[in-house]
Amino acid sequence: MSAGEFAVSAAAAGMAHVLHHPLYTLKSQMMFHGPKFSIRSFLGDVWHRPVGFLYKGLVSRTFGIMPEKAFKMQGWIFVGRYMESRFEKPTISKWIVAGAAAGAATTIIGCPSERAMVLAQVQQQQGQGFREVVRKQGLSGLYHGWRATLYRDVYFNMTFFTFREIFVSHWRRRSEGQAPSPWMRVVLGIPAGCIASVVACPFDVVKTRMQGKELLGHDGRHCARIMWDIVRHEGPRNLMKGLLPRLIAVPSMMSWFYMINEELEWAFLRTRHV
């Protein structure tokens, strides 16, 4: 992985996330508050502070998501190329393993900024951001909820990358080997992102509950225990709370990120060979 390729992926991630951050605010609110979430209250906050409320946690998350998505994409590419060199025709197995590697890389890099973003989005009081977490809980506080984040990212990326490659391969066969256009690659990525979003949603709910706790409100429960408590006290459907904004935001963002990354990387490679 060259510095140029890393920078390309980071730039693509930053551009894609800024466009979708308001939907992530809605998703975090719905997942954290569960049955107590009120769309009327949410819209009231949007009406009074449209930019300040919808873009809470943007700065820390954008700076965090740029290296996170860069490592995601490079992990996907590196493991995929390794599988191709070791196995004659790995296809789906290659995509599953490479997607899992991309998810693991995402968690290691992205968990701290996601913790700060969720706190900013769901807590009313100020001073719940990145620096305050480190001051009160140390660096380990930034990785609160990392297991649920890992499960979510591994399942999501395994599913997303595998189905996207299946859809792109099918498109190539139908179009006699012609590569899909940038817009068509976005379109092909959206159903893959929708399937992945549904698969990973329960882990995202648990992660948001864990990461959105007040800094002095950590109850020490394991993510499996939180998932069981949600099912027992709120009903199984609340494991899918926030699925609608997730279905709108995540597939679109990942599809745009992947397409922008490919276009920027091809442009970068062309400039190197000029």
Coordinates of C-alpha atoms in Angstrom, one line a residue:
M1 CA 0.0 0.0 0.0
S2 CA 1.6 3.2 -1.1
A3 CA 1.1 6.6 0.5
G4 CA -0.8 7.8 -2.6
E5 CA -3.2 4.9 -2.5
F6 CA -3.8 5.5 1.2
A7 CA -4.5 9.2 0.6
V8 CA -6.9 8.4 -2.3
S9 CA -9.0 6.1 -0.1
A10 CA -8.9 8.6 2.8
A11 CA -10.1 11.4 0.5
A12 CA -12.9 9.2 -0.9
A13 CA -14.1 8.4 2.6
G14 CA -14.1 12.0 3.8
M15 CA -16.2 13.2 0.8
A16 CA -18.7 10.3 1.1
H17 CA -19.2 10.7 4.9
V18 CA -19.8 14.5 4.9
L19 CA -22.7 13.9 2.5
H20 CA -24.3 11.3 4.8
H21 CA -23.6 12.5 8.3
P22 CA -27.1 13.8 9.1
L23 CA -28.5 10.3 8.4
Y24 CA -26.0 8.9 10.8
T25 CA -27.2 11.3 13.5
L26 CA -30.7 10.0 13.0
K27 CA -29.6 6.4 13.1
S28 CA -27.6 6.9 16.3
Q29 CA -30.6 8.7 18.0
M30 CA -33.0 5.9 17.0
M31 CA -30.6 3.0 18.0
F32 CA -29.6 4.6 21.3
H33 CA -33.0 5.6 22.6
G34 CA -34.8 2.6 21.3
P35 CA -38.6 2.7 22.1
K36 CA -38.1 6.1 23.8
F37 CA -37.1 7.7 20.5
S38 CA -39.5 10.4 19.3
I39 CA -39.4 11.5 15.7
R40 CA -41.3 14.7 16.8
S41 CA -38.6 15.6 19.3
F42 CA -35.9 14.8 16.7
L43 CA -37.5 17.1 14.1
G44 CA -37.9 19.8 16.8
D45 CA -34.1 19.7 17.4
V46 CA -33.5 19.8 13.7
W47 CA -35.8 22.8 13.3
H48 CA -34.1 24.8 16.1
R49 CA -30.5 23.9 15.1
P50 CA -30.5 22.3 11.7
V51 CA -26.7 22.3 11.0
G52 CA -25.5 22.2 14.6
F53 CA -27.7 19.2 15.5
L54 CA -27.5 17.2 12.3
Y55 CA -23.7 17.6 12.1
K56 CA -22.8 16.9 15.7
G57 CA -19.6 14.8 15.9
L58 CA -18.8 15.5 12.3
V59 CA -15.2 16.7 12.8
S60 CA -14.0 13.9 14.9
R61 CA -15.8 11.3 12.8
T62 CA -14.5 12.7 9.5
F63 CA -10.9 12.7 10.7
G64 CA -11.4 9.2 12.1
I65 CA -13.3 7.7 9.1
M66 CA -10.6 8.8 6.6
P67 CA -7.9 6.4 7.8
E68 CA -10.5 3.9 8.8
K69 CA -12.0 3.5 5.3
A70 CA -8.5 3.7 3.8
F71 CA -7.4 0.7 5.9
K72 CA -10.7 -1.0 5.0
M73 CA -10.1 -0.6 1.3
Q74 CA -6.5 -1.5 1.4
G75 CA -7.2 -4.5 3.6
W76 CA -9.8 -5.7 1.1
I77 CA -7.3 -5.2 -1.8
F78 CA -4.3 -6.8 -0.1
V79 CA -6.1 -9.9 1.2
G80 CA -8.0 -10.3 -2.1
R81 CA -4.7 -10.2 -4.1
Y82 CA -3.1 -12.6 -1.7
M83 CA -6.0 -15.1 -2.1
E84 CA -5.7 -14.7 -5.9
S85 CA -2.0 -15.6 -5.7
R86 CA -2.6 -18.7 -3.6
F87 CA -5.7 -20.2 -5.1
E88 CA -6.6 -20.7 -8.7
K89 CA -10.2 -19.6 -8.5
P90 CA -11.2 -18.5 -5.0
T91 CA -14.1 -16.2 -6.1
I92 CA -16.7 -16.1 -3.3
S93 CA -14.4 -17.6 -0.7
K94 CA -11.8 -14.9 -1.5
W95 CA -14.4 -12.1 -1.3
I96 CA -15.7 -13.4 2.1
V97 CA -12.2 -13.6 3.6
A98 CA -11.1 -10.3 2.2
G99 CA -14.3 -8.6 3.4
A100 CA -13.7 -10.0 6.9
A101 CA -10.2 -8.6 6.9
A102 CA -11.5 -5.2 5.8
G103 CA -14.0 -5.2 8.6
A104 CA -11.4 -6.1 11.2
A105 CA -9.1 -3.3 9.9
T106 CA -12.1 -0.9 10.1
T107 CA -12.7 -1.6 13.8
I108 CA -9.1 -1.1 14.9
I109 CA -8.8 2.3 13.3
G110 CA -12.4 3.6 13.5
C111 CA -13.7 2.7 16.9
P112 CA -12.3 5.7 18.8
S113 CA -13.8 8.3 16.4
E114 CA -17.1 6.4 16.3
R115 CA -17.2 6.4 20.1
A116 CA -16.7 10.2 20.1
M117 CA -19.3 10.7 17.3
V118 CA -22.0 8.6 19.0
L119 CA -21.5 10.4 22.3
A120 CA -21.8 13.8 20.6
Q121 CA -25.0 12.7 18.8
V122 CA -27.0 11.2 21.7
Q123 CA -25.9 13.1 24.8
Q124 CA -27.5 16.5 25.4
Q125 CA -24.8 17.9 27.6
Q126 CA -21.6 19.3 26.2
G127 CA -18.1 18.0 27.0
Q128 CA -18.7 14.4 25.9
G129 CA -16.3 14.4 23.0
F130 CA -12.9 12.9 22.2
R131 CA -10.8 14.8 24.7
E132 CA -13.2 14.3 27.5
V133 CA -13.3 10.6 27.0
V134 CA -9.5 10.4 27.2
R135 CA -9.4 12.6 30.3
K136 CA -11.9 10.6 32.2
Q137 CA -11.5 7.1 31.0
G138 CA -8.1 7.0 29.3
L139 CA -7.4 5.7 25.9
S140 CA -9.3 2.5 26.7
G141 CA -12.5 4.6 26.9
L142 CA -12.2 5.2 23.2
Y143 CA -12.6 1.5 22.5
H144 CA -15.7 1.1 24.6
G145 CA -18.0 -1.2 22.6
W146 CA -15.2 -2.5 20.4
R147 CA -16.5 -6.1 20.4
A148 CA -19.9 -5.1 19.1
T149 CA -18.1 -2.8 16.6
L150 CA -16.0 -5.7 15.4
Y151 CA -18.9 -8.1 15.0
R152 CA -20.8 -5.4 13.1
D153 CA -17.9 -4.5 10.8
V154 CA -16.9 -8.1 10.0
Y155 CA -20.4 -9.2 9.2
F156 CA -21.2 -6.0 7.2
N157 CA -18.0 -6.0 5.1
M158 CA -18.1 -9.7 4.4
T159 CA -21.6 -9.3 3.1
F160 CA -21.2 -6.0 1.3
F161 CA -18.0 -6.8 -0.6
T162 CA -19.1 -10.3 -1.5
F163 CA -22.5 -9.3 -2.9
R164 CA -21.1 -6.2 -4.7
E165 CA -18.6 -8.4 -6.5
I166 CA -21.3 -10.9 -7.3
F167 CA -23.5 -8.1 -8.8
V168 CA -20.5 -6.6 -10.7
S169 CA -19.5 -10.0 -12.1
H170 CA -23.1 -10.6 -13.2
W171 CA -23.2 -7.2 -14.9
R172 CA -20.0 -8.0 -16.8
R173 CA -21.4 -11.3 -18.0
R174 CA -24.6 -9.7 -19.1
S175 CA -22.7 -6.9 -20.9
E176 CA -20.2 -9.2 -22.7
G177 CA -17.3 -8.2 -20.5
Q178 CA -17.9 -4.5 -20.5
A179 CA -17.0 -2.8 -17.2
P180 CA -19.9 -0.9 -15.5
S181 CA -19.8 2.8 -15.5
P182 CA -19.1 4.8 -12.3
W183 CA -22.9 5.5 -11.9
M184 CA -23.7 1.8 -12.5
R185 CA -21.1 0.8 -9.9
V186 CA -22.9 3.0 -7.4
V187 CA -26.2 1.4 -8.3
L188 CA -24.8 -2.1 -8.0
G189 CA -23.3 -1.4 -4.6
I190 CA -26.6 -0.1 -3.1
P191 CA -28.4 -3.5 -2.9
A192 CA -25.3 -5.1 -1.6
G193 CA -25.2 -2.4 1.1
C194 CA -28.8 -3.0 1.9
I195 CA -28.3 -6.7 2.5
A196 CA -25.2 -6.0 4.6
S197 CA -27.0 -3.3 6.6
V198 CA -29.8 -5.7 7.6
V199 CA -27.3 -8.5 8.6
A200 CA -25.3 -6.1 10.8
C201 CA -28.0 -4.0 12.2
P202 CA -28.4 -5.8 15.6
F203 CA -24.7 -5.4 16.3
D204 CA -24.9 -1.7 15.4
V205 CA -27.8 -1.2 17.9
V206 CA -25.7 -2.9 20.6
K207 CA -22.6 -0.9 19.7
T208 CA -24.6 2.4 19.8
R209 CA -26.1 1.6 23.2
M210 CA -22.6 0.8 24.6
Q211 CA -20.8 3.8 23.0
G212 CA -23.6 6.3 23.8
K213 CA -23.4 5.8 27.5
E214 CA -22.5 8.8 29.6
L215 CA -18.8 8.8 30.6
L216 CA -19.6 7.9 34.1
G217 CA -22.4 5.5 33.2
H218 CA -20.6 2.4 32.1
D219 CA -22.4 -0.7 33.4
G220 CA -19.9 -3.3 32.3
R221 CA -22.3 -5.5 30.4
H222 CA -21.0 -7.7 27.5
C223 CA -22.5 -7.0 24.1
A224 CA -24.2 -10.4 24.1
R225 CA -25.9 -9.5 27.4
I226 CA -27.1 -6.2 26.1
M227 CA -28.5 -7.9 23.0
W228 CA -30.4 -10.4 25.2
D229 CA -31.7 -7.6 27.4
I230 CA -33.0 -5.7 24.4
V231 CA -34.8 -8.8 23.2
R232 CA -36.2 -9.5 26.6
H233 CA -37.3 -6.0 27.7
E234 CA -38.0 -4.2 24.5
G235 CA -38.8 -7.0 22.0
P236 CA -36.7 -8.4 19.1
R237 CA -37.8 -5.7 16.7
N238 CA -35.7 -3.1 18.6
L239 CA -32.6 -4.9 17.5
M240 CA -33.5 -3.5 14.1
K241 CA -34.2 0.1 15.5
G242 CA -32.7 2.7 13.2
L243 CA -32.7 0.3 10.2
L244 CA -34.5 2.7 7.9
P245 CA -31.9 5.6 8.1
R246 CA -29.2 2.9 8.1
L247 CA -30.6 1.5 4.8
I248 CA -30.6 5.0 3.4
A249 CA -27.2 6.2 4.6
V250 CA -24.9 3.1 4.8
P251 CA -25.5 1.5 1.4
S252 CA -25.4 4.9 -0.4
M253 CA -22.2 6.0 1.4
M254 CA -20.4 2.7 0.9
S255 CA -21.3 2.6 -2.8
W256 CA -20.2 6.2 -3.3
F257 CA -17.0 5.6 -1.3
Y258 CA -16.1 2.5 -3.4
M259 CA -16.8 4.3 -6.7
I260 CA -15.0 7.5 -5.7
N261 CA -12.1 5.4 -4.4
E262 CA -11.9 3.5 -7.7
E263 CA -12.0 6.6 -9.8
L264 CA -9.4 8.5 -7.8
E265 CA -7.2 5.4 -7.7
W266 CA -7.3 5.0 -11.5
A267 CA -6.6 8.7 -11.9
F268 CA -3.7 8.4 -9.5
L269 CA -2.3 5.5 -11.4
R270 CA -2.6 7.3 -14.7
T271 CA -0.7 10.3 -13.4
R272 CA 2.1 7.9 -12.2
H273 CA 2.5 6.5 -15.7
V274 CA 2.4 9.7 -17.6

